XYZ file of C-alpha atoms in Angstrom:
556
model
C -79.686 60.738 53.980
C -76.664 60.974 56.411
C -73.554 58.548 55.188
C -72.988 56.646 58.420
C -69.123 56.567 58.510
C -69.700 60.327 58.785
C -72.489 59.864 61.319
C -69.797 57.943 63.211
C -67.215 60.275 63.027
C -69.691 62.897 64.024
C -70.251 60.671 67.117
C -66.801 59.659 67.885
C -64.141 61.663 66.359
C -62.796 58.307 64.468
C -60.257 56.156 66.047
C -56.492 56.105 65.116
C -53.586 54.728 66.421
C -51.202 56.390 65.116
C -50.991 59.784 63.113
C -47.144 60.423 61.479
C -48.093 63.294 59.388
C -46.850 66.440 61.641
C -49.406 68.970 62.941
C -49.006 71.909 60.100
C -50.026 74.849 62.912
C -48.845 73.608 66.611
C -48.982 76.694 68.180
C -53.217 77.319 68.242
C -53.695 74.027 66.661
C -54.318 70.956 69.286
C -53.223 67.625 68.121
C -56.036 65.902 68.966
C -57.906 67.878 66.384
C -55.039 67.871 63.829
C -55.538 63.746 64.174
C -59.190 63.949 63.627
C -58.545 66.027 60.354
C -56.518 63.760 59.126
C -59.069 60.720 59.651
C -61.667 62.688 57.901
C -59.843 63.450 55.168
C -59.756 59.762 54.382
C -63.392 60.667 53.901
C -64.228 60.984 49.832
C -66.062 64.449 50.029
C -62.920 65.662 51.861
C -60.354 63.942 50.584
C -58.080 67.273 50.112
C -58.778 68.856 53.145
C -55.737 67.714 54.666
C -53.275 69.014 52.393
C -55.540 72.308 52.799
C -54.697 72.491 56.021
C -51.037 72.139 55.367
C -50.442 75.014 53.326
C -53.010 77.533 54.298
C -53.328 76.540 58.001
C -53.675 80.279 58.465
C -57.159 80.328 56.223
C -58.698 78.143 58.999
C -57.086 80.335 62.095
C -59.895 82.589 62.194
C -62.673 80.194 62.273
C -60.683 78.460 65.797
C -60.193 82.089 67.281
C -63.850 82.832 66.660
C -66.216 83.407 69.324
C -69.043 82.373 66.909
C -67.379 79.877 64.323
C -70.796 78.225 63.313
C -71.384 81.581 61.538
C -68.567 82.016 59.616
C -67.704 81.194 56.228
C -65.631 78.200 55.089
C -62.330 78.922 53.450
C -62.221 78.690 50.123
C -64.474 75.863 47.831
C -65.486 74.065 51.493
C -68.470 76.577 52.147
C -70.398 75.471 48.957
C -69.027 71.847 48.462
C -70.324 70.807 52.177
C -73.815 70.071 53.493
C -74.381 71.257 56.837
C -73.934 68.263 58.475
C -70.728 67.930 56.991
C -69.589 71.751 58.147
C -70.578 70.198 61.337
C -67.816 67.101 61.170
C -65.099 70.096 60.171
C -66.518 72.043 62.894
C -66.093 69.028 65.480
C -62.404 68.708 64.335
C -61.853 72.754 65.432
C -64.348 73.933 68.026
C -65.627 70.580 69.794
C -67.544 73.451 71.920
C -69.544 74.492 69.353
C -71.255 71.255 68.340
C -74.118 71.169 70.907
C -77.547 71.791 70.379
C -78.097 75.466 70.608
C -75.600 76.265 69.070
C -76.175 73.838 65.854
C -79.944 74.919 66.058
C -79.017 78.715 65.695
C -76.018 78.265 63.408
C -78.278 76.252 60.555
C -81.587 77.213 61.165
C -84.158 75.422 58.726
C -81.704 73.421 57.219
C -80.539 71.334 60.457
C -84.622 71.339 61.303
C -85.713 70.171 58.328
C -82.376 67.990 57.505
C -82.713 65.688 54.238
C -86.504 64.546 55.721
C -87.981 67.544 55.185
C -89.026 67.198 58.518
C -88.492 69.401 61.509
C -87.225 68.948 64.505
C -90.244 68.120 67.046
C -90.252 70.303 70.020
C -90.461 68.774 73.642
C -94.163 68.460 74.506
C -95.431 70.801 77.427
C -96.163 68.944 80.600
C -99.553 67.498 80.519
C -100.546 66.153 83.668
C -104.541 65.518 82.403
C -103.366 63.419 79.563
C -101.367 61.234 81.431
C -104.504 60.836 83.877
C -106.772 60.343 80.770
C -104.085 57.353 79.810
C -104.157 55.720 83.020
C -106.546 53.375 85.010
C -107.461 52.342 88.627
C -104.698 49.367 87.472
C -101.964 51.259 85.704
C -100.289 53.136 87.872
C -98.799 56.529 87.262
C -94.897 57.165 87.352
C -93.366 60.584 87.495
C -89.367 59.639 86.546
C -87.799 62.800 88.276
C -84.893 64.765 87.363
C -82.571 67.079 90.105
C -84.024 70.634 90.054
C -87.662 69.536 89.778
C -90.467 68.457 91.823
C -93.980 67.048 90.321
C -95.917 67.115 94.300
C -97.289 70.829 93.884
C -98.958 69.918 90.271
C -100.210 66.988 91.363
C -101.770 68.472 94.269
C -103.294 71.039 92.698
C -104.417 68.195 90.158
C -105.984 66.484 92.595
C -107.637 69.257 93.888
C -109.239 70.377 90.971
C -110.763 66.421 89.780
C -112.208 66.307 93.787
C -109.575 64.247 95.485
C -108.230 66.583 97.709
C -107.609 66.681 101.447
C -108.984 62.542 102.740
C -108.897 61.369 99.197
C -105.446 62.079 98.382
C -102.716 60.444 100.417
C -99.155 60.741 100.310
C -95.995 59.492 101.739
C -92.857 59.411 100.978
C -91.413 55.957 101.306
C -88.008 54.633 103.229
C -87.333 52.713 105.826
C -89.933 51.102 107.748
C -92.927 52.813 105.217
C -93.717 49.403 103.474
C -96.200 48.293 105.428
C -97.409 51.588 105.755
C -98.026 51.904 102.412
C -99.062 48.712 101.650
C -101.906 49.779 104.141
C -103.094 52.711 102.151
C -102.868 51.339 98.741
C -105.769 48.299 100.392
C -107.788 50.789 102.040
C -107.806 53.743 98.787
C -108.630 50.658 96.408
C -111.857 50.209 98.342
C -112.617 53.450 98.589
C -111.385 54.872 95.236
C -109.116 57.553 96.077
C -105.804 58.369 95.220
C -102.430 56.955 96.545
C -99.169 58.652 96.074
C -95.761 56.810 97.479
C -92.694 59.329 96.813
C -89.486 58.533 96.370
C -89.738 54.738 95.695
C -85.763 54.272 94.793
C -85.178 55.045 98.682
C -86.972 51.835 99.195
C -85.218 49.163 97.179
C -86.516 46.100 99.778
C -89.880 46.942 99.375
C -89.858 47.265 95.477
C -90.661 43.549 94.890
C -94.101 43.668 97.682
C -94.838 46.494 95.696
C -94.565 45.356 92.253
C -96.257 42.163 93.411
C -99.432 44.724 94.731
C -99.775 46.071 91.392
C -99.663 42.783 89.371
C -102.320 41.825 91.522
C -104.552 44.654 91.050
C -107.436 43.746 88.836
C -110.839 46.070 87.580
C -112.628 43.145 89.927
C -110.898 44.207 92.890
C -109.934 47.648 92.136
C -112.449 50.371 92.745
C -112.341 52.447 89.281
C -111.726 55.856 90.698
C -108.765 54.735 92.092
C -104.808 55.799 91.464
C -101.846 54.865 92.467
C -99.014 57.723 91.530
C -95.480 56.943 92.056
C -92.576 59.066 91.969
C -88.724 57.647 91.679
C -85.482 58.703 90.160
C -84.394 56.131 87.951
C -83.077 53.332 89.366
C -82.007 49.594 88.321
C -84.227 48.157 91.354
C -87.278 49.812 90.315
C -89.778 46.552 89.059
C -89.517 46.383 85.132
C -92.810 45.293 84.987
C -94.656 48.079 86.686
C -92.261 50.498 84.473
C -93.617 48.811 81.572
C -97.073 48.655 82.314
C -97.698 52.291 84.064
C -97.707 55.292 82.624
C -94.376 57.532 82.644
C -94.047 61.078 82.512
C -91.191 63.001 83.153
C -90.918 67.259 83.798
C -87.400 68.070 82.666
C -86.163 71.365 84.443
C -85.875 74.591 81.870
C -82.559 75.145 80.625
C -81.829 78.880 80.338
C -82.199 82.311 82.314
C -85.122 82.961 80.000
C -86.996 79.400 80.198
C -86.397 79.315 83.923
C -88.191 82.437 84.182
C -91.035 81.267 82.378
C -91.465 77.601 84.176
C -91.642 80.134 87.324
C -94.391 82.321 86.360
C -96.551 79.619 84.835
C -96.401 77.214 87.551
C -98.194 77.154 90.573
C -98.378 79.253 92.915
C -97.902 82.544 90.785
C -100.041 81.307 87.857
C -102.532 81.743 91.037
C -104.324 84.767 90.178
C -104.964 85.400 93.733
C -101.638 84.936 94.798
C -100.431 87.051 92.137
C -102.555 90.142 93.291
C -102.868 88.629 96.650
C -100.841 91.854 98.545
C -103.612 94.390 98.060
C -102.210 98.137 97.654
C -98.830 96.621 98.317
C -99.113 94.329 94.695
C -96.359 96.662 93.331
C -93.866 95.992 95.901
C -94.858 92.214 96.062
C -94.745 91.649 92.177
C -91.312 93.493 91.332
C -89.912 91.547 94.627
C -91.452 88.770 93.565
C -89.548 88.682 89.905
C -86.710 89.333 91.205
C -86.562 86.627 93.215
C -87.535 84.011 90.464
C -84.427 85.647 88.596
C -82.331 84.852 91.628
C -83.678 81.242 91.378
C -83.385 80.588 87.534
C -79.645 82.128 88.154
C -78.700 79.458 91.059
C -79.966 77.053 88.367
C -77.790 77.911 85.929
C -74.801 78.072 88.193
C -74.595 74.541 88.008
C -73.450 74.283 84.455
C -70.313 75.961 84.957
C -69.103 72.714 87.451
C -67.092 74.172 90.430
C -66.890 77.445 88.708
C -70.696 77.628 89.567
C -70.779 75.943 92.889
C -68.115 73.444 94.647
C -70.763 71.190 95.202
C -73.789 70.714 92.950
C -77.172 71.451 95.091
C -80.673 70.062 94.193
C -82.372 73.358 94.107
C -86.004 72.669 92.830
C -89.465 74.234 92.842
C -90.246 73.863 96.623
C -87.831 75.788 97.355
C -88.838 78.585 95.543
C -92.338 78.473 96.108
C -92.361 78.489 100.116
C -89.687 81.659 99.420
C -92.533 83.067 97.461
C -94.906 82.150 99.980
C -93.058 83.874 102.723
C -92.184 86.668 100.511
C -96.077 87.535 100.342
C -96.437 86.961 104.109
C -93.976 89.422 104.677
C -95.096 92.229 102.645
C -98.535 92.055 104.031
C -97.392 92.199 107.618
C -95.190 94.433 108.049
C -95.305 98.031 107.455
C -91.631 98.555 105.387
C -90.429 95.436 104.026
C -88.386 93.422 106.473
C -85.790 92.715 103.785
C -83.238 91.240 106.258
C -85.890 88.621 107.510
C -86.474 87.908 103.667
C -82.415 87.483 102.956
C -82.641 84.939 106.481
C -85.379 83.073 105.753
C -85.090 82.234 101.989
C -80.811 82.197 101.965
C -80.195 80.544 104.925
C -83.120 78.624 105.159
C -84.702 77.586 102.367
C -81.953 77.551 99.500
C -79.320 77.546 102.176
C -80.392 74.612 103.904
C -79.317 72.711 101.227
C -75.541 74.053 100.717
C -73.425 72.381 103.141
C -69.912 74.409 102.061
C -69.421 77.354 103.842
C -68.009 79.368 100.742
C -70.711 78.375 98.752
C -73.280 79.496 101.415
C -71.378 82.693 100.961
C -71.614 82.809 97.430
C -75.418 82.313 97.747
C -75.882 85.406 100.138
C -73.896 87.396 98.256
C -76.285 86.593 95.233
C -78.977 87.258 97.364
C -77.593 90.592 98.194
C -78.456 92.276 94.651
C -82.193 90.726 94.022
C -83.542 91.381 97.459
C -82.767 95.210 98.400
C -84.735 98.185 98.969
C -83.031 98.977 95.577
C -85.537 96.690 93.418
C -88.490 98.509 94.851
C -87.257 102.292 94.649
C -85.342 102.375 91.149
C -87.653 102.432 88.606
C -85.926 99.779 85.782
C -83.779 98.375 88.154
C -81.002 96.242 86.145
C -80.811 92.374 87.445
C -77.530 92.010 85.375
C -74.301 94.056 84.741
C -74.920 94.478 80.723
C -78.655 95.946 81.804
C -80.037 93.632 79.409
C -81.966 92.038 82.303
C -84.617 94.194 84.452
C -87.354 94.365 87.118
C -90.942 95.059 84.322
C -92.503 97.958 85.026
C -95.775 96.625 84.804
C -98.186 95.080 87.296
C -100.231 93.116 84.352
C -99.869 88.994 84.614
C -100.118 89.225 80.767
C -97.011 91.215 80.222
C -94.877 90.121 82.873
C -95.318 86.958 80.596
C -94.446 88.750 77.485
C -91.453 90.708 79.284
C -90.148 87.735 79.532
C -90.952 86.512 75.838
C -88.723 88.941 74.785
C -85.353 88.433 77.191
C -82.513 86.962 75.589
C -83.042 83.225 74.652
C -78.957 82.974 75.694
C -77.216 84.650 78.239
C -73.517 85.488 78.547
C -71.685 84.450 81.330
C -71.338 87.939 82.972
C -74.856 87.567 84.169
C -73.666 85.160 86.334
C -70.336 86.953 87.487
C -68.278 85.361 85.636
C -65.692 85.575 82.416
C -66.938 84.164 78.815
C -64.115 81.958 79.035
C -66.547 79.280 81.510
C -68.772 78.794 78.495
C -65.824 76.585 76.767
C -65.851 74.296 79.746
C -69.774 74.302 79.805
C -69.937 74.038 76.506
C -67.679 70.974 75.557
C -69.710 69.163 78.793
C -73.457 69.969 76.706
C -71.408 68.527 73.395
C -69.764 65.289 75.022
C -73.282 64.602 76.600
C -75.371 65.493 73.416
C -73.033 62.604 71.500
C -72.661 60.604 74.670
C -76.176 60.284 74.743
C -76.907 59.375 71.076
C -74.161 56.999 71.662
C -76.091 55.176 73.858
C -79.184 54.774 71.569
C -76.717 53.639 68.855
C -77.733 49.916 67.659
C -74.986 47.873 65.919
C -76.372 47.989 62.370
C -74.468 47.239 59.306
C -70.869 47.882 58.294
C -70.544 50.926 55.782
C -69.813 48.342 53.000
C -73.339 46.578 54.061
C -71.308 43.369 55.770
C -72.979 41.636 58.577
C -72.104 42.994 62.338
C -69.749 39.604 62.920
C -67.756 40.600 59.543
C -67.413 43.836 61.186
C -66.035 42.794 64.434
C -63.488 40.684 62.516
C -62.524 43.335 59.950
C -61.828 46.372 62.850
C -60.100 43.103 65.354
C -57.643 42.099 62.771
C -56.800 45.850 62.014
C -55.744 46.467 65.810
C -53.907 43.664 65.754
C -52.023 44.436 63.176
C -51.050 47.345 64.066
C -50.162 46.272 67.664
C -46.549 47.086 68.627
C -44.586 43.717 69.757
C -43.679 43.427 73.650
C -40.913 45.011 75.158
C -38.143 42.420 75.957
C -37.665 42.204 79.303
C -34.627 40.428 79.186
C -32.717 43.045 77.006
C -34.020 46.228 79.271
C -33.164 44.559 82.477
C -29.400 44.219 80.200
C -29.612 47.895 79.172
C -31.325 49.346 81.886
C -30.356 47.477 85.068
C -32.065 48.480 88.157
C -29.179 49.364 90.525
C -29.244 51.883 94.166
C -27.433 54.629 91.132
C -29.781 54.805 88.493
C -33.502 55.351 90.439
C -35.351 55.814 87.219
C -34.075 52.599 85.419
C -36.478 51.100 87.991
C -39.547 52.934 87.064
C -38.884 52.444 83.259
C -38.389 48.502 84.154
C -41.869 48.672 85.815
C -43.883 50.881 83.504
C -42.929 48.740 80.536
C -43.754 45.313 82.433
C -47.198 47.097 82.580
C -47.241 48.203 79.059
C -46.415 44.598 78.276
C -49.495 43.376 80.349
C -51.879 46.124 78.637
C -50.742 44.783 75.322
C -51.295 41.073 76.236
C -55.033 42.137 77.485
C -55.729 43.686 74.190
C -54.317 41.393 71.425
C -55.980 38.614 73.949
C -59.393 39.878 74.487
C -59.206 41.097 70.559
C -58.509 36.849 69.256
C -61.453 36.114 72.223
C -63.576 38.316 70.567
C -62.512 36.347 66.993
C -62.982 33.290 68.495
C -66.528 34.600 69.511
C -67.488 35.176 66.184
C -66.571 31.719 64.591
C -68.505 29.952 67.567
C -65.383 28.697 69.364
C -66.161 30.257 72.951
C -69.187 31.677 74.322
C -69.705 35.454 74.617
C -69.516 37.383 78.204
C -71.050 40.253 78.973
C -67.241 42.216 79.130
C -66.720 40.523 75.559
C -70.165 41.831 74.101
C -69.166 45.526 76.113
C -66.386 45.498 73.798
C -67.626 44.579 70.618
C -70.292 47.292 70.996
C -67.369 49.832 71.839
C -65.807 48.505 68.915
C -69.544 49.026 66.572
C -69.673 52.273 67.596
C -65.891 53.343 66.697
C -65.102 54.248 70.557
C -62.666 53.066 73.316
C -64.061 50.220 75.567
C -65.079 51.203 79.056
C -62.294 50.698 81.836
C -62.902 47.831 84.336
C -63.254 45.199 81.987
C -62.328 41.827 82.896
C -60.952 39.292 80.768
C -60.149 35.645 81.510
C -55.811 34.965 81.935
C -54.462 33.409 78.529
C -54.173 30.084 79.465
C-alpha cells in the first residue's frame, strides 16, 4: 500500500519555502531538484539520502546524464532498499522527464502493473460502438464526448448501415446557429417513425442546449417509438445539460498515441478495413496498397508532430480521420483512372486541400508539403523496401495480404525516436516533461481531500499547513525606512523600481497571511467559505500552489 505523503510528493514535488542547505553539484544539478531532495529526505525510508548526495554527488551524475535513467541501477544500498514506487520519487527529483507513463510502464514492467494489489494495470477498452447501442434506449440518448484528432461520423454511419437505418432513416446535422428548430423538427418526426437522429457538434449551440435538454426529459417509452435514437456528439463543454450527460450513454474514441498505434487505428478503421476498398484497384492493387501505407504513415506522422509544441507545428491543427479517409478515397480514384499515377494531382489534392486546408501559416503549409514530398513519389512504388524513415527502421511491406500488412505493423517499434520526424532527440525532453506534468496534473485533479498522514480530520489539516506558512512568513518591508535609504530622486532611476517592487511584495504578503487567518477563521465557523477560499484549501490538501486569479475580500 502506497504511504500517501510519498504519493503526494510523487504528485507535487513537496512544497518548501525555503532550502539553506547549498546545492552539493551546481553545475548539472538544477536547484529545483536539489530542493526536492532535500524535502524527501525528511522522508523516513530516505532519511540519508541527502547527505548521500553531498559527498558522492558524482555517484548520481550518471543516472541525470542518462538517456535511459529508469534502467539504471541505484548507487549504492538505494537499488535494494527502495520499492519501485519509491525509485520513482528519486527519479522525479532527477529526470522529471522520465516519470510518464511509457516510460514507468517499460522501466518496471510487472512490478508497476501488478503494484502491491496484485493487480494489473487494465488496458483501455477497444471502441465498441454495438455495446453502447445495446446500453441505450429510444429515451437515453447516445453521447460521443470527442477529442481533437478524431471523428466518430464514419463508424456511426457504417453502424447504421449495417442495423438498417441507413440513407431516410438516419439523419444528421450538425447544429449552430439557426439549427434549433431544425432539429427540434427531426427529433418529433424520427420519434414517430423510429429512426435515428444525430445532432453534431452540440457545444456550437449553447442557446439551444436548454430546448434540447428539455426534449429529452420529455421523452417517454409512451411517446417514443422504440426503434428510435437520438446520438449526440459535443466536445466537452460547461453548457452541455448535466442531466442528459447523466442520463445518456457516453462513449469516447481517444486518438492512438504513437507512430505504431496510429498505423493500426488506420488500417482497422473504415474505409481500408473495407475488403473491397482494400483490393478495390484491380491489377493496379500493388501500386494502390504500398501508396496507400504510405500515406497512413504520412498521417500518423502529422499526428505526432503535435507533441513536440512549435517544434512540431507553430500552430496545433485538428487533423482527424476525415481527412485521411477522403485522401484515401481520392488516392484510389486516381490510380484507377489514370494510366501512370498522377502523383502531382495526389500531392495537390490531399496537401493543399485536404490536410492543408486546415493549416493557416504559410511555413507550416510548407512544412506539410515538404512531408508530403517523401511518402508520395514514384519512389514508394519502384524501390522495392522503400525506407519511410532515415534509421530504415520504418518501410513500405512487401506484401499485398490484409493479414500481414496488419502484422507488419505488429512488429514496428512501439516508440519512435525523434529522427523519424526530422528532428534532434533533444525535443523528447520538452515532450516528455509536458506527458509527465499532465499525467500528475491529471491525477491531481481526481485527488479528494482525505485524511492528514497522521489520520487528523481535513479542518486539522488546513490549520496545521496555515499556521506553518505563517510562521514562516517574512515581516513587511518598511516603507518608511526604504523611502529613507533609498529615496526616489531624477539620479538614482532604480531606487524607484526597488520602492515599487517592494510596495508590491508588501501587498502579496498581506494577501497571503490574510487569506491564510480567513481560511482559519473558516475552519472555527467564524466566516462563511467562498468558492476562492475552498480553491485554496484544496491547493493547500493537495500540497500545491493555489491557482492565480484568486480574489480575496480587502482586510478591513
Amino acid at each position: 500500500m502506497l504511504e500517501k505523503n510519498e504519493f503526494k510528493f510523487f504528485l507535487t514535488g513537496g512544497v518548501g519555502l525555503e532550502n539553506t542547505i547549498p546545492n552539493p553539484a551546481p553545475s548539472w544539478l538544477l536547484d529545483k531538484s536539489w530542493d526536492e531532495i532535500c524535502r524527501l529526505a525528511d522522508f523516513k525510508v530516505f532519511k540519508r539520502l541527502k547527505e548521500e548526495f553531498i559527498s558522492h554527488s558524482d555517484n548520481w551524475k550518471h543516472i541525470y546524464d542518462s538517456k535511459e535513467p529508469q534502467n539504471l541501477m541505484f548507487p549504492g544500498k538505494w537499488e535494494d532498499s527502495l520499492t519501485e514506487f519509491q525509485r520513482l520519487l528519486v527519479l522525479r527529483c532527477l529526470r522529471a522527464d522520465k516519470i510518464h507513463l511509457q516510460n514507468i510502464d517499460r522501466a518496471h514492467g510487472d512490478e508497476v502493473r501488478r503494484g502491491q494489489s496484485g493487480k494489473g494495470i487494465c488496458p483501455s477498452p477497444p471502441f465498441d460502438l454495438p455495446q453502447s447501442y445495446n446500453d441505450s434506449s429510444s429515451t437515453i440518448p447516445l453521447l460521443f464526448v470527442l477529442s481533437p484528432g478524431a471523428d466518430p461520423m464514419a463508424a456511426l454511419l457504417k453502424f447504421a448501415e449495417d442495423n438498417g437505418f441507413g440513407g431516410d432513416k438516419f439523419g444528421a446535422i450538425s447544429l449552430g446557429q439557426g439549427q434549433g428548430p431544425v432539429a427540434e423538427t427531426m427529433i418529433k418526426n424520427a420519434r414517430r417513425d423510429g429512426t435515428w437522429v444525430a445532432l453534431q457538434n452540440c457545444h456550437l449551440a449553447v442557446s439551444w442546449m436548454p430546448q434540447l435538454e428539455k426534449i429529452c426529459n420529455e421523452m417517454t417509452p409512451d411517446s417514443t417509438h422504440e426503434n428510435f435514437r437520438l446520438w449526440l456528439t459535443s466536445y466537452p463543454s460547461p453548457k452541455f445539460p448535466v442531466s442528459v450527460l447523466q442520463n445518456g450513454v457516453k462513449m469516447t474514441n481517444e486518438p492512438p498515441t504513437g507512430l505504431k498505434q496510429n498505423l493500426l487505428q488506420s488500417f482497422l478503421s473504415t474505409p481500408i478495413s473495407d475488403q473491397a476498398f482494400f483490393n478495390g484497384c484491380g491489377d493496379k492493387n500493388e501500386i494502390f496498397q504500398r501508396l496507400m501505407f504510405s500515406l497512413c504513415f504520412f498521417h500518423a506522422l502529422i499526428q505526432e508532430r503535435k507533441q513536440f509544441g512549435p517544434i512540431g507545428w507553430n500552430i496545433p491543427y485538428g487533423f482527424n480521420e476525415s481527412d485521411l479517409r477522403i485522401s484515401l478515397q481520392q488516392l484510389q480514384m486516381f490510380v484507377n483512372e489514370y494510366q501512370e499515377v498522377p502523383f502531382e494531382a495526389i500531392t495537390y489534392m490531399t496537401g493543399e486541400c485536404n490536410y492543408g486546408g486546415r493549416v493557416t501559416d504559410d511555413w507550416d503549409r510548407r512544412c506539410l508539403l515538404t512531408l508530403l514530398a517523401d511518402f508520395c513519389n514514384s519512389s514508394i512504388i519502384e524501390e522495392e523496401g522503400y525506407s519511410l524513415s532515415p534509421d530504415g527502421k520504418y518501410t513500405v511491406p512487401e506484401t499485398d495480404s490484409y493479414e500481414e500488412i496488419l502484422e507488419f505493423i505488429g512488429n514496428l517499434p512501439s516508440s519512435q525516436h525523434p529522427g523519424v520526424f526530422g528532428m534532434h532527440e533533444n525535443v523528447d525532453i520538452t515532450r516528455e516533461l509536458q506527458e509527465s506534468r499532465r499525467l500528475l496534473d491529471s491525477i491531481l485533479l481526481t485527488e479528494g481531500t482525505g485524511t492528514s498522514k497522521d489520520g487528523g480530520t481535513t479542518d486539522h489539516q488546513l490549520t496545521d499547513v496555515a499556521t506553518d506558512i505563517l510562521a514562516k512568513l517574512p515581516p513587511n518591508f518598511d516603507m518608511e525606512e526604504a523611502s529613507i535609504k533609498y529615496p526616489v530622486n531624477y539620479n538614482e532611476s532604480m531606487n524607484t523600481v526597488l520602492v515599487q517592487e517592494m510596495e508590491r511584495f508588501n501587498k502579496l504578503l498581506h494577501t497571503i497571511r490574510y487569506s491564510l487567518q480567513q481560511l482559519q477563521a473558516v475552519v472555527k465557523g467564524l466566516v462563511v467559505m467562498s468558492s476562492d477560499l475552498e480553491a485554496l484549501a484544496g491547493s493547500l490538501l493537495i500540497d500545491v500552489c493555489p491557482p492565480c486569479g484568486l480574489q480575496f475580500p480587502t482586510h478591513p
